[in-house]
Short mmCIF file of C-alpha atoms in Angstrom, two decimals:
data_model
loop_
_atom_site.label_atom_id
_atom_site.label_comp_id
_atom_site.label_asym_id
_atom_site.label_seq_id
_atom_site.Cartn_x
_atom_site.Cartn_y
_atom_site.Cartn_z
CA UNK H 1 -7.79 6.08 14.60
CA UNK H 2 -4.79 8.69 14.17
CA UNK H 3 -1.01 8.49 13.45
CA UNK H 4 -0.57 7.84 17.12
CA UNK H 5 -1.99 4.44 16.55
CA UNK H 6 0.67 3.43 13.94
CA UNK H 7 3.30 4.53 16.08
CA UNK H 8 2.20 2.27 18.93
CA UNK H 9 1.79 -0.65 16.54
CA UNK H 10 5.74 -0.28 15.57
CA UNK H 11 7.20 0.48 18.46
CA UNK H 12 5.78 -2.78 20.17
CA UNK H 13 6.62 -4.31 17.03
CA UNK H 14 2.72 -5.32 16.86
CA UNK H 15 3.28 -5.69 12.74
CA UNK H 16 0.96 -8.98 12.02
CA UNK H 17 0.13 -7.45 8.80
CA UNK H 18 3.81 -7.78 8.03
CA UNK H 19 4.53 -10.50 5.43
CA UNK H 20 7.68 -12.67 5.50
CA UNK H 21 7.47 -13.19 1.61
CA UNK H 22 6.87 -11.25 -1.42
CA UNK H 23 3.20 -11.33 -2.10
CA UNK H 24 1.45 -14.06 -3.52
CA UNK H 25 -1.09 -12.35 -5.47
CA UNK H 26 1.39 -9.41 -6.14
CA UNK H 27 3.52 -12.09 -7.96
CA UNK H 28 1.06 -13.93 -9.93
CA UNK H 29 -0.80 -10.07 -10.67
CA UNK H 30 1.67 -7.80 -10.77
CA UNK H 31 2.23 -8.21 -15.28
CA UNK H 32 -1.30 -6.99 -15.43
CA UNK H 33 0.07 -3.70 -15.40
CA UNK H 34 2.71 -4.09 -18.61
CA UNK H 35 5.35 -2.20 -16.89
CA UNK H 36 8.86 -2.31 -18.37
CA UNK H 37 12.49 -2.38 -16.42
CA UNK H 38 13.16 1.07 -15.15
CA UNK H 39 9.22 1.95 -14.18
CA UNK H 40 7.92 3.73 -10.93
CA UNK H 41 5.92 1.83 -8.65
CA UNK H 42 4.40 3.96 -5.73
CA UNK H 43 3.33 1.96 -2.35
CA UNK H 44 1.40 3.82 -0.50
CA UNK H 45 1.76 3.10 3.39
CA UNK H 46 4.29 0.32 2.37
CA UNK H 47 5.83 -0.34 5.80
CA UNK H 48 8.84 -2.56 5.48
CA UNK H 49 7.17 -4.97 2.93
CA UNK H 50 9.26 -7.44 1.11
CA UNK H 51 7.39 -6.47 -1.73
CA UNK H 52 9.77 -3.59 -2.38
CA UNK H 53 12.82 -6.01 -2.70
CA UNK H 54 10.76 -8.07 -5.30
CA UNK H 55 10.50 -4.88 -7.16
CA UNK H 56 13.64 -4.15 -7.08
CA UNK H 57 14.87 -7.33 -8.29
CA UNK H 58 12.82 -6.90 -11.13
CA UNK H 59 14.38 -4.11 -11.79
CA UNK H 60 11.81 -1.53 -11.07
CA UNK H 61 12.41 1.65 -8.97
CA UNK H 62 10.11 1.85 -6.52
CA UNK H 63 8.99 4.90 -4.60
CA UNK H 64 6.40 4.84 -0.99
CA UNK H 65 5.12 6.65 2.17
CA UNK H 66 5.41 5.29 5.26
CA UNK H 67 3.93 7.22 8.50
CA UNK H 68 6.33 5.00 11.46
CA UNK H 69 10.24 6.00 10.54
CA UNK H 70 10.85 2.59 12.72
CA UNK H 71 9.39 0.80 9.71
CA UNK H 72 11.81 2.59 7.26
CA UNK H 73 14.67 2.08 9.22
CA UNK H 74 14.19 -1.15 9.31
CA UNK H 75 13.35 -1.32 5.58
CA UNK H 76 16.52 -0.25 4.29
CA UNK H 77 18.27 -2.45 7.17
CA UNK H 78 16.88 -5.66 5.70
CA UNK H 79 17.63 -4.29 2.18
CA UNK H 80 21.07 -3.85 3.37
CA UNK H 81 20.96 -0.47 1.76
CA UNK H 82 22.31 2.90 3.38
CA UNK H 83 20.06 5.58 2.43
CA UNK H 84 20.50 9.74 2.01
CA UNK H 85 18.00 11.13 4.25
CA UNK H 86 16.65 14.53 3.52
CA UNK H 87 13.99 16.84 4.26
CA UNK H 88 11.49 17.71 2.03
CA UNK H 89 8.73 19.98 3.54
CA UNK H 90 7.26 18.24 6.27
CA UNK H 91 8.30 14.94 5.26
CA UNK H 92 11.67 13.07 5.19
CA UNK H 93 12.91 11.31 2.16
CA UNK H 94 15.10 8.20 2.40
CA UNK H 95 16.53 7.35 -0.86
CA UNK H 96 19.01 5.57 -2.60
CA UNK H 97 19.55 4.07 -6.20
CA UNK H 98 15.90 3.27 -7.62
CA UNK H 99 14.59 3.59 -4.05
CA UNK H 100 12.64 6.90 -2.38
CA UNK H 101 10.39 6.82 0.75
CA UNK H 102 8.47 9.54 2.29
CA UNK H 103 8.50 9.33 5.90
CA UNK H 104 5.22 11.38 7.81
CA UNK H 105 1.73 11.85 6.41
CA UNK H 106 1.08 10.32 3.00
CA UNK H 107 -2.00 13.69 3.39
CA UNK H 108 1.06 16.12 2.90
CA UNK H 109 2.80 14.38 -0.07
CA UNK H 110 2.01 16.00 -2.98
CA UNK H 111 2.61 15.41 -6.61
CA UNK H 112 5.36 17.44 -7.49
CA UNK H 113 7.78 15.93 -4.61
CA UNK H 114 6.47 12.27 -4.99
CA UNK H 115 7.64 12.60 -8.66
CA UNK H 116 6.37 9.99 -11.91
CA UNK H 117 4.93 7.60 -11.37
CA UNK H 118 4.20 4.64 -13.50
CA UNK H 119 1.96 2.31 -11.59
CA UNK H 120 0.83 2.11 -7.78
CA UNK H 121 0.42 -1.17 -5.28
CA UNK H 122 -1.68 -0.99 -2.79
CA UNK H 123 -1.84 -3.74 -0.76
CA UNK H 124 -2.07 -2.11 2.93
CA UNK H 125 -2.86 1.28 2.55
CA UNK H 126 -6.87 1.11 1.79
CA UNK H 127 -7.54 -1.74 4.02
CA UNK H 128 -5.82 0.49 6.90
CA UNK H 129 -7.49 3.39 6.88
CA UNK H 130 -11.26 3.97 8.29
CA UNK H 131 -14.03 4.98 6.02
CA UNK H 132 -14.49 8.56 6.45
CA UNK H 133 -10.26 8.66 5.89
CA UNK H 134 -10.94 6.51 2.99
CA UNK H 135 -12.91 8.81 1.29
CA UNK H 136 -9.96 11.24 1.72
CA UNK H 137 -7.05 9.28 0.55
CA UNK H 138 -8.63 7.71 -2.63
CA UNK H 139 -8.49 11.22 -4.41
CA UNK H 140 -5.34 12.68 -3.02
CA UNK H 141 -3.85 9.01 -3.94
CA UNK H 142 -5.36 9.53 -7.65
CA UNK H 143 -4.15 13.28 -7.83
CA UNK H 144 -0.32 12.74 -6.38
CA UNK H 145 0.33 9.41 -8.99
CA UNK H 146 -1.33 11.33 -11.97
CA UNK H 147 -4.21 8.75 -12.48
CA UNK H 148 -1.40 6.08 -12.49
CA UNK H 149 -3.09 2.62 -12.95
CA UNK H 150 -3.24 0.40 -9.55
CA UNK H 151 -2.96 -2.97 -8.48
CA UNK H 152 -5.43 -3.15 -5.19
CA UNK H 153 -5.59 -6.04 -3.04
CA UNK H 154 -8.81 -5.94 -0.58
CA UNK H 155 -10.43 -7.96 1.93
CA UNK H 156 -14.26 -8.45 2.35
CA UNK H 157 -15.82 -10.02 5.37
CA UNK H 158 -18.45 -9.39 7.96
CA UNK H 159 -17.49 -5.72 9.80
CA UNK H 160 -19.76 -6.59 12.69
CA UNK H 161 -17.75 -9.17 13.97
CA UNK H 162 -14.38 -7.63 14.13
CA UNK H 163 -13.17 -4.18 14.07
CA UNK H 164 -10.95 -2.75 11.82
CA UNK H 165 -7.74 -2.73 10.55
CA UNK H 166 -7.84 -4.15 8.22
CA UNK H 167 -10.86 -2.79 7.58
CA UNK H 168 -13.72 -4.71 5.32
CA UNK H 169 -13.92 -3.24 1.58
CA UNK H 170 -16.42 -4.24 -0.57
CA UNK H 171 -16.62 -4.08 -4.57
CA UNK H 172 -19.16 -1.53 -4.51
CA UNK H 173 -17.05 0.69 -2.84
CA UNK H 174 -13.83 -0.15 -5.05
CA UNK H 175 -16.52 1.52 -7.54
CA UNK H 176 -17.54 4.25 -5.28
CA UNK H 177 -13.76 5.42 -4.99
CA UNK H 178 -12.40 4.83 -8.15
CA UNK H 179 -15.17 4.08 -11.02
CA UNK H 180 -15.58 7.78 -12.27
CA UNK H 181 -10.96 7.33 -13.32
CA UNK H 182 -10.78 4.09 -13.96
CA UNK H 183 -11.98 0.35 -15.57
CA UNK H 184 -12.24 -1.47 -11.89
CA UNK H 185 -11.80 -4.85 -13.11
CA UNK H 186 -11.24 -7.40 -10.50
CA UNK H 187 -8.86 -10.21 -11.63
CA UNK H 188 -9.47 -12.56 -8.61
CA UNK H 189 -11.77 -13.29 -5.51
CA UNK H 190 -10.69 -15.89 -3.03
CA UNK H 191 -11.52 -17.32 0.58
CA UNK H 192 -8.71 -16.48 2.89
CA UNK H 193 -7.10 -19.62 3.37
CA UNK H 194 -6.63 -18.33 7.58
CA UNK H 195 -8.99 -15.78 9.22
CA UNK H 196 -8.15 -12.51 9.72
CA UNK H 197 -6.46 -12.10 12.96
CA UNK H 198 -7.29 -15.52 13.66
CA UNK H 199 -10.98 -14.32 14.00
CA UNK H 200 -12.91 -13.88 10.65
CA UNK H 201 -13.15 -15.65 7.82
CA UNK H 202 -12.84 -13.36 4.56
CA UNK H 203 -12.69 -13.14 0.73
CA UNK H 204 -9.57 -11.80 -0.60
CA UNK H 205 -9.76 -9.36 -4.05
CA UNK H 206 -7.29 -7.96 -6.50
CA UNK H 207 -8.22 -5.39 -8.56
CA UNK H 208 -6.74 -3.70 -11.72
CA UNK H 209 -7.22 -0.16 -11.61
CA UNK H 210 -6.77 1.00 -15.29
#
């Protein structure tokens, strides 16, 4: 699976992942992490998530990488938001008050241009990505966000009898990735109310990262 994937999925506007509310679980979870008003939350692989604008009207800023520009685009579109849109490296930054997104390869963001950060939510970006990439974006996510704690939302179900995305993650790899930096404490574990592309039934996680 490569970037040329992602582009595909956005240009036919093949998004099923996309959410037409806030997250559930990012609602009820999200004070788990004890931010205050004027915190940095990082999204990795955010997409145009509605999550962002819950954020926001919390009053956090809110930072992300996105690979598909269409997705940003249409980000800042539904946020009704007209964003400065710079270079930076091999990236390009969209940003506007309390917002920044980094539009190319989250693999060539790096620490010093992604800035603080206070917390991270990643609710699409581990569940995306294959294993062997997996193994490469758990550190480089943990090196660019300074060890920030995480909110994680997984899914666990039987790989055999669907392929990937999202891709199956179970709780012994949450410790594989992330054990030696952080308490993996998993606040909740839940059947999927619908199967995962209509196929497989799964158990949904969220885990605090701290």
């Amino acid at each position: 699976m490569d970037a040329g994937f992602w582009h595909q999925k956005w240009q036919k506007n093949e998004i099923g992942f996309h959410q037409s509310n806030a997250d559930a679980q990012l609602v009820k979870h999200f004070p788990q992490l004890q931010l205050q008003a004027g915190n940095r939350v990082f999204l990795p692989l955010c997409g145009k998530t509605l999550d962002i604008a819950w954020m926001l009207e919390q009053g956090y800023q809110v930072a992300g990488a996105e690979l598909s520009q269409i997705a940003i685009e249409q980000l800042f579109a539904n946020l009704n938001i007209k964003p400065e849109i710079t270079t930076v490296g091999p990236l390009k930054r969209y940003s506007a008050q309390n917002i920044d997104i980094f539009v190319g390869d989250i693999f060539e963001l790096t620490a010093q241009e992604l800035g603080t950060v206070d917390a991270v939510y990643d609710r699409a970006a581990l569940v995306a990505l294959p294993k062997e990439t997996r193994k490469k974006y758990t550190p480089h996510l943990i090196t660019i966000t300074d060890r920030a704690p995480q909110l994680l939302l997984c899914f666990e179900y039987d790989q055999d009898l669907m392929a990937g995305p999202p891709f199956s993650i179970t709780p012994d790899e949450i410790v594989d990735h992330y054990a030696a930096t952080y308490q993996t404490i998993l606040l909740e574990e839940e059947p999927l109310l619908q199967r995962i592309k209509g196929k497989v039934e799964a158990t949904a996680s969220v885990w605090h990262l701290r």
